[in-house]
Short mmCIF file of C-alpha atoms and ligand atoms in Angstrom, two decimals:
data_model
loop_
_atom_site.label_atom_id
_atom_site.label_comp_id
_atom_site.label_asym_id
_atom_site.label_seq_id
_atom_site.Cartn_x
_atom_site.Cartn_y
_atom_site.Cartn_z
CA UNK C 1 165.30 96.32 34.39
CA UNK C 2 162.11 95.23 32.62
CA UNK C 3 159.50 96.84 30.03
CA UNK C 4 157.23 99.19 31.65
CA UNK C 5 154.36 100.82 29.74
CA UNK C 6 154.64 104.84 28.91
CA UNK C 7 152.55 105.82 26.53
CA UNK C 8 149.49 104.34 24.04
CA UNK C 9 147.75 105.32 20.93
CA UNK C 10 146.06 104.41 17.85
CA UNK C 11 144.47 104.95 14.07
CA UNK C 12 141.90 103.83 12.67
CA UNK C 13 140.95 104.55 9.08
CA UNK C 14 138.17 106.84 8.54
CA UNK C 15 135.80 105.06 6.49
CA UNK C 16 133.71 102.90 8.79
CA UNK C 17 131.69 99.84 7.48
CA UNK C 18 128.65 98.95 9.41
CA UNK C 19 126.77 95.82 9.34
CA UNK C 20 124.17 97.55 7.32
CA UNK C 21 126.61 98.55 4.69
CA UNK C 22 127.83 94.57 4.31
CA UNK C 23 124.23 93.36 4.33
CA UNK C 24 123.53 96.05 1.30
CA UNK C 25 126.16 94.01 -0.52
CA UNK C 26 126.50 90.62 1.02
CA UNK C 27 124.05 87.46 1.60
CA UNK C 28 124.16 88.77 5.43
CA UNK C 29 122.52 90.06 8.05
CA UNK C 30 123.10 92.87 11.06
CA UNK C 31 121.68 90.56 13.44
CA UNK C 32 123.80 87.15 12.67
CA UNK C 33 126.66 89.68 12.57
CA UNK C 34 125.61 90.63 16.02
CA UNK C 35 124.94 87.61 17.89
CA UNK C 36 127.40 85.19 16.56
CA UNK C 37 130.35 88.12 16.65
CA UNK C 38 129.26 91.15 18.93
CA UNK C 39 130.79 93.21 15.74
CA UNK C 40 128.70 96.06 15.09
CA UNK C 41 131.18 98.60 12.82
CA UNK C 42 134.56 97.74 11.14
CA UNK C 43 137.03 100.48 9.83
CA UNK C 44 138.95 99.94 6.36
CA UNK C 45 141.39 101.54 4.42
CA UNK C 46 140.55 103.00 1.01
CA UNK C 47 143.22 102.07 -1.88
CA UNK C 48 146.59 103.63 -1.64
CA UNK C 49 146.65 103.35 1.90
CA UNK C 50 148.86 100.83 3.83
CA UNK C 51 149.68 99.10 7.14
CA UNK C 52 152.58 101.60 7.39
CA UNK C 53 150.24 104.64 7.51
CA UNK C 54 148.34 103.38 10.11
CA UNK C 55 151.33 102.42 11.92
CA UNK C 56 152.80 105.98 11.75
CA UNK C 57 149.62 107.68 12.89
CA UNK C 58 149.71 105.35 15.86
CA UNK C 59 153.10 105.47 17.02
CA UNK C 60 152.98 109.04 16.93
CA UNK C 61 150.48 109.49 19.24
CA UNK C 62 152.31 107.15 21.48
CA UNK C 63 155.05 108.92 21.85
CA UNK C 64 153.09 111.83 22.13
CA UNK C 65 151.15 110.21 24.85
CA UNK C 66 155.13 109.02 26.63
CA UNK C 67 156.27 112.67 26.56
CA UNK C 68 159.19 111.53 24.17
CA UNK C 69 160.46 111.83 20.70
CA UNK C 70 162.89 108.85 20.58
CA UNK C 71 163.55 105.15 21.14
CA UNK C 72 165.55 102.58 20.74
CA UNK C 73 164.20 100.12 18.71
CA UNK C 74 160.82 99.88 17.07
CA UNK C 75 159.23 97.02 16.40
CA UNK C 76 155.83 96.51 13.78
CA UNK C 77 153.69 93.43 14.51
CA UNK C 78 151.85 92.75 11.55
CA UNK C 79 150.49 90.13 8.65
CA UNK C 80 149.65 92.56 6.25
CA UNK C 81 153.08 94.58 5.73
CA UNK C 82 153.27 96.89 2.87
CA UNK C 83 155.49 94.82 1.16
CA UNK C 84 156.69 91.06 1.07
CA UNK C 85 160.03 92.20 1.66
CA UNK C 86 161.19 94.35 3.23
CA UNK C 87 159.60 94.79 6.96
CA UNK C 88 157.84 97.63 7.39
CA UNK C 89 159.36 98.78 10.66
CA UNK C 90 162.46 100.72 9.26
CA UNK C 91 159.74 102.40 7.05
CA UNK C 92 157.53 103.44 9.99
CA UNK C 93 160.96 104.66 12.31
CA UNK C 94 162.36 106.69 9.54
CA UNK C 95 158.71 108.69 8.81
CA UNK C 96 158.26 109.45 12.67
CA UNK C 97 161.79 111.22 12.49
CA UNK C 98 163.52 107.82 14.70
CA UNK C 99 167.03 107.71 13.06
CA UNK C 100 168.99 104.68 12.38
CA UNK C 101 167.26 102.65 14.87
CA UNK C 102 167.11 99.10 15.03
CA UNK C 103 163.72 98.43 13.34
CA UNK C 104 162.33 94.98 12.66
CA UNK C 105 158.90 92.92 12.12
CA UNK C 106 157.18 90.33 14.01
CA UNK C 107 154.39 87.84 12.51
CA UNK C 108 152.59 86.40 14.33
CA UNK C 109 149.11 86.93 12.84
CA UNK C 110 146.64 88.07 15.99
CA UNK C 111 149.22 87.32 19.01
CA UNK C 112 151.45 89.60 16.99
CA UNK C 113 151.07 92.57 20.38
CA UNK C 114 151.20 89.86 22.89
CA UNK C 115 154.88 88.24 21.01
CA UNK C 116 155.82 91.62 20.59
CA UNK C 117 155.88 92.96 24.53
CA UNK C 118 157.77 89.64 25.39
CA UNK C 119 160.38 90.63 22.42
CA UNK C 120 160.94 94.27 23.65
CA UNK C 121 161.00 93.24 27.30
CA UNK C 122 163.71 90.65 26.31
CA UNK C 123 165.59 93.90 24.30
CA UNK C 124 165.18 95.98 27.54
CA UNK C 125 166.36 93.06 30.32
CA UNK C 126 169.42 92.61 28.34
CA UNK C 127 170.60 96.42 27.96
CA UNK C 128 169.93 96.34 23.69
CA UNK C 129 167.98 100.05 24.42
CA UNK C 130 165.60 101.42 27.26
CA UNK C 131 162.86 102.31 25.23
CA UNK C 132 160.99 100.79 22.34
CA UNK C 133 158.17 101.85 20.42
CA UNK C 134 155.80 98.68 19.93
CA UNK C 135 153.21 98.76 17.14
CA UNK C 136 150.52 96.17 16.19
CA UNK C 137 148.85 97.17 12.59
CA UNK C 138 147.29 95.47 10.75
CA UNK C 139 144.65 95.76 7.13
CA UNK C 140 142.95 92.80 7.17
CA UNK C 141 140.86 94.48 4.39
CA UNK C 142 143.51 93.79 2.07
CA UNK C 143 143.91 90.09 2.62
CA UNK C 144 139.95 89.02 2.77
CA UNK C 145 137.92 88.57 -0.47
CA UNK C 146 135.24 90.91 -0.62
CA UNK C 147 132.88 88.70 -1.20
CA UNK C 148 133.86 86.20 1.58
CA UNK C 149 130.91 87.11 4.25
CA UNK C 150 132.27 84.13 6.40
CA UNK C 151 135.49 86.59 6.85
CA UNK C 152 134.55 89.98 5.61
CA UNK C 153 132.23 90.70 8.74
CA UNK C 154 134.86 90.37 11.45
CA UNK C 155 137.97 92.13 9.92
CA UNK C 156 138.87 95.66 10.53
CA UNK C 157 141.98 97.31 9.71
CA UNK C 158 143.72 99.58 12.72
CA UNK C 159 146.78 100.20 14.38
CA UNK C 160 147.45 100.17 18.23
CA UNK C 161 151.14 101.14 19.44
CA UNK C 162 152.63 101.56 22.87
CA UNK C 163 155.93 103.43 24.21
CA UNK C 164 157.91 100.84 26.96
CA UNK C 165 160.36 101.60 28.86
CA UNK C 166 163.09 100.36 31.21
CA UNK C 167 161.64 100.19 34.97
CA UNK C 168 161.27 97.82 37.61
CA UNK C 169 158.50 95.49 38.59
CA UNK C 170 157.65 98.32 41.57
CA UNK C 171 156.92 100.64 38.99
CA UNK C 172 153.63 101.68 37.63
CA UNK C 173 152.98 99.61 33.77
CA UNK C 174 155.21 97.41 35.08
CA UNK C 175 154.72 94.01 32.48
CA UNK C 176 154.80 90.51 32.97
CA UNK C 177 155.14 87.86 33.51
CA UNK C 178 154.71 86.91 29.89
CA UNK C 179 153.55 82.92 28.91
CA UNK C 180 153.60 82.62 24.46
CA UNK C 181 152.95 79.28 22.74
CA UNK C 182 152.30 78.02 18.86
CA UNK C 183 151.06 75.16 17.36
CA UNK C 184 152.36 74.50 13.91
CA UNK C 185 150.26 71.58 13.40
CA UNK C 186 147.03 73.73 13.37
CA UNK C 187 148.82 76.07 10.44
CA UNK C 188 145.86 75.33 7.87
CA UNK C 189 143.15 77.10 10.83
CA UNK C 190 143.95 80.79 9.68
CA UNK C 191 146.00 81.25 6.35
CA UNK C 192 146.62 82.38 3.09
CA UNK C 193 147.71 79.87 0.76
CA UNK C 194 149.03 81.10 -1.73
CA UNK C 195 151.60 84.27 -2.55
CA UNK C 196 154.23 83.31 -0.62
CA UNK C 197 157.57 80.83 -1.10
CA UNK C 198 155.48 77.69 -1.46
CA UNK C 199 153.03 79.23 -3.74
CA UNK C 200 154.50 82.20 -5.28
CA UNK C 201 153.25 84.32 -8.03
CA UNK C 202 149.70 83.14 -7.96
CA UNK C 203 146.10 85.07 -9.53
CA UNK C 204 145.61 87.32 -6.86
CA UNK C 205 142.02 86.35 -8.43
CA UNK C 206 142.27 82.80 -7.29
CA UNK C 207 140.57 81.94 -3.76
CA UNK C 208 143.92 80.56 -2.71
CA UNK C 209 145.18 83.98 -2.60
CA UNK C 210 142.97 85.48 0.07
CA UNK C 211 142.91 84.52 3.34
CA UNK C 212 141.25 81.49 4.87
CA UNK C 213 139.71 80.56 8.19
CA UNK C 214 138.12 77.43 10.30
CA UNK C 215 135.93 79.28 12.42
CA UNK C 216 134.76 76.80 14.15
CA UNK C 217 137.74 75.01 14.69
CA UNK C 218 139.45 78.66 15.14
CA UNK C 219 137.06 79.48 18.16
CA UNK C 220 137.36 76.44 20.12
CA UNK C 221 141.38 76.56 19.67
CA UNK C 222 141.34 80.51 20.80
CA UNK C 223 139.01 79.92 23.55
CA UNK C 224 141.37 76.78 24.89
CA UNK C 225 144.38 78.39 24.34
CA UNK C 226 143.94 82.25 25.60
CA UNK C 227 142.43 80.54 28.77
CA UNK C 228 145.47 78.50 29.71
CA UNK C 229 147.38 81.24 28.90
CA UNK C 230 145.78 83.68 31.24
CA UNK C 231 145.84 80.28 34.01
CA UNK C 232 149.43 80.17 33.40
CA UNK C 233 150.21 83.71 33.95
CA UNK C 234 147.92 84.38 36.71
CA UNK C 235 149.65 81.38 38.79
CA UNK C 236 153.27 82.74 37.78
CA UNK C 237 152.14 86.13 38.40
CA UNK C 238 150.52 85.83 41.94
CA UNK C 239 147.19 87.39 40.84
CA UNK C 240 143.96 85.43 41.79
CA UNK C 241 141.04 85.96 39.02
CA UNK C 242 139.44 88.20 41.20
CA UNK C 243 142.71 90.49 41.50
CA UNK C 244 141.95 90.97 37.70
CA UNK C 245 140.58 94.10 37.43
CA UNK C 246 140.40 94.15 33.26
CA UNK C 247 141.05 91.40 31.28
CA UNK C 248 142.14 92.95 27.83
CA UNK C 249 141.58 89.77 25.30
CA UNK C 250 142.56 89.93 21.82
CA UNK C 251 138.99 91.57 20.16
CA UNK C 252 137.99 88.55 17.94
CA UNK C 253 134.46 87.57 18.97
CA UNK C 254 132.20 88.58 22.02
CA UNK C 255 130.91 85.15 22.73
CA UNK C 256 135.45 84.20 23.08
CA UNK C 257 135.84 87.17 25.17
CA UNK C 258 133.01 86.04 27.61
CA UNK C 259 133.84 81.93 27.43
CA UNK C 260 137.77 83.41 28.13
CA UNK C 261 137.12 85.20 31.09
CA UNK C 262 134.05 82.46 32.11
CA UNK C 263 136.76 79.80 31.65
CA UNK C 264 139.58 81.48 34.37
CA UNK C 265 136.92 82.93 36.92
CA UNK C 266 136.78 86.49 35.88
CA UNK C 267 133.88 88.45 36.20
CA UNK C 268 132.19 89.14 32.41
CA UNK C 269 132.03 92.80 32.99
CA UNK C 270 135.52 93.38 33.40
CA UNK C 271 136.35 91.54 30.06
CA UNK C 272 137.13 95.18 28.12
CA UNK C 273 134.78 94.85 24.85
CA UNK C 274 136.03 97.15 22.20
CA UNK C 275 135.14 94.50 18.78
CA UNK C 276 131.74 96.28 18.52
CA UNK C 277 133.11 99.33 16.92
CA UNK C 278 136.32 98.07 15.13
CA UNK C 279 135.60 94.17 14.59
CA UNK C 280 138.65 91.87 14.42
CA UNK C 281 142.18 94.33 13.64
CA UNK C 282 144.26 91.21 14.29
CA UNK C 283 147.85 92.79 15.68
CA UNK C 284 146.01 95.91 16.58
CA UNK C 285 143.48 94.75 18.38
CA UNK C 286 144.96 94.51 22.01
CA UNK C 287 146.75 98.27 22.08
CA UNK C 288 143.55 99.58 20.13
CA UNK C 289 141.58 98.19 23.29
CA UNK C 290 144.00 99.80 25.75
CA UNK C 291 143.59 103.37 24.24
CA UNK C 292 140.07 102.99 23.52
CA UNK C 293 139.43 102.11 27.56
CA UNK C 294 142.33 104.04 28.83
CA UNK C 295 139.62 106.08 30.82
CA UNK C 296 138.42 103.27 32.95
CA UNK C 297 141.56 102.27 34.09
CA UNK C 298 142.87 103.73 37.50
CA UNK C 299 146.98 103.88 38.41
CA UNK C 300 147.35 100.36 39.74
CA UNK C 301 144.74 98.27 38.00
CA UNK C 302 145.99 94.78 37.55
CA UNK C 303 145.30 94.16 33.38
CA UNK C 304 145.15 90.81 32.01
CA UNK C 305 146.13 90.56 28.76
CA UNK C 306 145.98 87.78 26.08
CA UNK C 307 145.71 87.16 22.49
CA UNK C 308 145.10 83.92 20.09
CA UNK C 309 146.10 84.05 15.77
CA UNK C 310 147.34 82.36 13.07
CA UNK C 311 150.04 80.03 13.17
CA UNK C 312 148.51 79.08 15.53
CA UNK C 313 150.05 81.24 18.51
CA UNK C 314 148.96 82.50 21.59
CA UNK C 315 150.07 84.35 24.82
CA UNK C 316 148.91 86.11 27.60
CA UNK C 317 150.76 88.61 29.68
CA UNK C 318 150.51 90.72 33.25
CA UNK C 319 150.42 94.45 33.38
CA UNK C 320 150.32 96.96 36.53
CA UNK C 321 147.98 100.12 34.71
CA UNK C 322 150.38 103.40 34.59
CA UNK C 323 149.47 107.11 35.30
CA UNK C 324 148.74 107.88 31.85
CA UNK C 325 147.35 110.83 29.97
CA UNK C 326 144.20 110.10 28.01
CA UNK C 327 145.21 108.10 25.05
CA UNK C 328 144.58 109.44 21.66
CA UNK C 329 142.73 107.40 19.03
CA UNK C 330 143.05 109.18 15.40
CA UNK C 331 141.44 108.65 12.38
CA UNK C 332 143.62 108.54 9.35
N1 COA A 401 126.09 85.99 7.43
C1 COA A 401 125.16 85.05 7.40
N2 COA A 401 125.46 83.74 7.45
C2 COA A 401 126.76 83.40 7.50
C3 COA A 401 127.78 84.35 7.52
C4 COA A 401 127.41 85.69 7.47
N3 COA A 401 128.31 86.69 7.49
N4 COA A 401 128.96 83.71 7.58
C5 COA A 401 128.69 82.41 7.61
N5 COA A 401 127.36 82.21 7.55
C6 COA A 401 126.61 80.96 7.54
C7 COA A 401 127.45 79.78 7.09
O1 COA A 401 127.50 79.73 5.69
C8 COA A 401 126.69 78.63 7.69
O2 COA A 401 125.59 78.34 6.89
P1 COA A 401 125.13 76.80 6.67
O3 COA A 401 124.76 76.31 8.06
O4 COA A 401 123.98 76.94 5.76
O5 COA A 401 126.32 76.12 6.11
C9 COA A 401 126.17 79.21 9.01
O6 COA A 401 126.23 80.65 8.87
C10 COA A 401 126.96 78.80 10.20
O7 COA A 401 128.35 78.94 9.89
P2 COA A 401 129.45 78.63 10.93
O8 COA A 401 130.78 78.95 10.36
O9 COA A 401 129.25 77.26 11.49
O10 COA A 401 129.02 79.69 12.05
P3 COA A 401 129.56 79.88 13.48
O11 COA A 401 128.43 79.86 14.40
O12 COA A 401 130.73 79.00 13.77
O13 COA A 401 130.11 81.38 13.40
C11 COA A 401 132.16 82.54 13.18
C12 COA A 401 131.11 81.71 12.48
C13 COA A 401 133.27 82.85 12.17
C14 COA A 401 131.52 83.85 13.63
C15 COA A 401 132.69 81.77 14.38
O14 COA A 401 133.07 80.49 14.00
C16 COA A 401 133.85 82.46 15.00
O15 COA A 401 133.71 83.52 15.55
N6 COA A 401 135.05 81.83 14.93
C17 COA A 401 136.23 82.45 15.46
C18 COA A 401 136.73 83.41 14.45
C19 COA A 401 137.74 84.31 15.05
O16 COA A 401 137.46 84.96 16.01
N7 COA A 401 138.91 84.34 14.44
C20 COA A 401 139.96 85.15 14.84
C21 COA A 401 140.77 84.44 15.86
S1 COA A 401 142.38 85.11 15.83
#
């Protein structure tokens, strides 16, 4: 048995923020948003509301979408939990009605989705349930200083989720083969000092308590890195590039998306561009994709899928498009 996908949705928050609304308040402009990111409109949560909300709006609609009101296990992939501790998993299961199920967290920043298929394919393979309920959220909102144009432009907050179950690799949404990596050394590329063990208790007011990134650095790594993961699970899986009929990268920055699919052979138009409405969500941003271009995906497709974050970590995974109803994509 192995993970096959059943079901997608997603949330968004309702307030959008467009690159005229930053420029109104920022030393910025819509058109260097534009051509150095592609981003066009973020979405961001208004005070009082968490990761955990978005998560719950999501995951409903997946299961909606799967025809099913249980699982197994659920699993949250997210940076921006509602709380240090605990995870925010148990949280989201017990508010969609899930029971006692196992419910757990996985960081790892923007490859968060990617680690998190390879996790419940692993809980599937080895008999721990037959279905799990997958969701990356994330509210990057809440980490980046206001002020920080650099970083404020490409965040958006979100939440993707998908409903897997058992199969077999004949089946329709069948996944994998999976290929994950991370690179400790590079930790200081995408981070938030300060706040946690080594730095506790620290001025949220201080710049070490926001979040910090090398672009530069961070696009040449994430370009490098998402490409040899798509080489390395194109050659395990069998597919050529021009088998790929989507290639569903992790929504950080047009110009990645095009040098990614440039870099393995894949034709630009069949890199799925969804960043233009919802900028960067970070865990999100792969199963936001998904629902958001369910519609031009036909049974059968061959789906590429890879994703590049803090940490730094990356993966890249294979997936056989299901017969699915239209995804849902709510606003919360
Ligand atoms: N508006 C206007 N100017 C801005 C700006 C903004 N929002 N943000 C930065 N700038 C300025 C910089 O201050 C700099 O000015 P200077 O030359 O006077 O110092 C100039 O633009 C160029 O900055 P730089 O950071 O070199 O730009 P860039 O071409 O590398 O683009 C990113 C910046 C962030 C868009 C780009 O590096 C990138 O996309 N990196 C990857 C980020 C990413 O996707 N992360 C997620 C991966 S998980």
């Amino acid at each position: 048995m192995l993970a096959v996908l059943r079901g997608v949705g997603g949330a968004l928050p309702a307030r959008a923020v467009t690159n005229e609304d930053l420029e109104a308040r920022l030393d910025t402009t819509d058109e260097w948003i534009r051509s150095r990111t592609g981003i066009g409109t973020r979405h961001q949560v208004d005070p009082g509301t968490a990761t955990s909300d978005l998560a719950v709006a999501a995951g409903r609609l997946a299961l909606e979408n799967a025809g099913v009101d249980t699982v197994d296990v659920v699993i949250v992939a997210t940076s921006t939990p509602d709380h240090r501790c605990p995870a925010t998993a148990p949280d989201v299961a017990a508010r969609l009605g899930l029971g006692t199920v196992p419910a757990f967290d996985i960081a790892a920043v923007c490859s968060g989705f990617v680690y998190g298929l390879v996790q419940a394919d692993a809980l599937i393979r080895a008999g721990v349930g037959e279905r799990v309920l997958l969701i990356g959220a994330d509210t990057f909102s809440t980490l980046v200083d206001p002020a920080d144009r650099a970083n404020a432009v490409i965040f958006g907050d979100g939440a993707g989720a998908v409903v897997l179950g058992a199969g077999t690799d004949d089946d329709l949404g069948a996944l994998g083969p999976f290929t994950l990596g991370s690179d400790g050394t590079a930790l200081d590329l995408i981070r938030v000092e300060a706040g946690g063990s080594r730095r506790p208790g620290v001025d949220p007011e201080e710049p070490s308590a926001w979040f910090s990134m090398q672009g530069r650095a961070v696009f040449a790594a994430a370009v490098a890195a998402m490409a040899d993961a798509c080489r390395s699970v194109l050659g395990s899986s069998g597919w050529t590039a021009d088998d790929v009929d989507h290639l569903v990268a992790h929504q950080a920055n047009r110009r990645i998306l095009t040098m990614v699919a440039a870099a393995i052979g894949v034709a630009p138009e069949r890199a799925v561009l969804h960043l233009d409405r919802v900028g960067n969500t970070s865990a999100a941003s792969i199963p936001l994709a998904l629902a958001a271009h369910a519609s031009e995906m036909r049974p059968g497709d061959r789906v590429l899928l890879t994703a590049f974050g803090g940490g730094t970590t990356w993966g890249a995974g294979a997936l056989t498009w299901p017969d699915l109803d239209r995804p849902a994509i709510t606003l919360v």
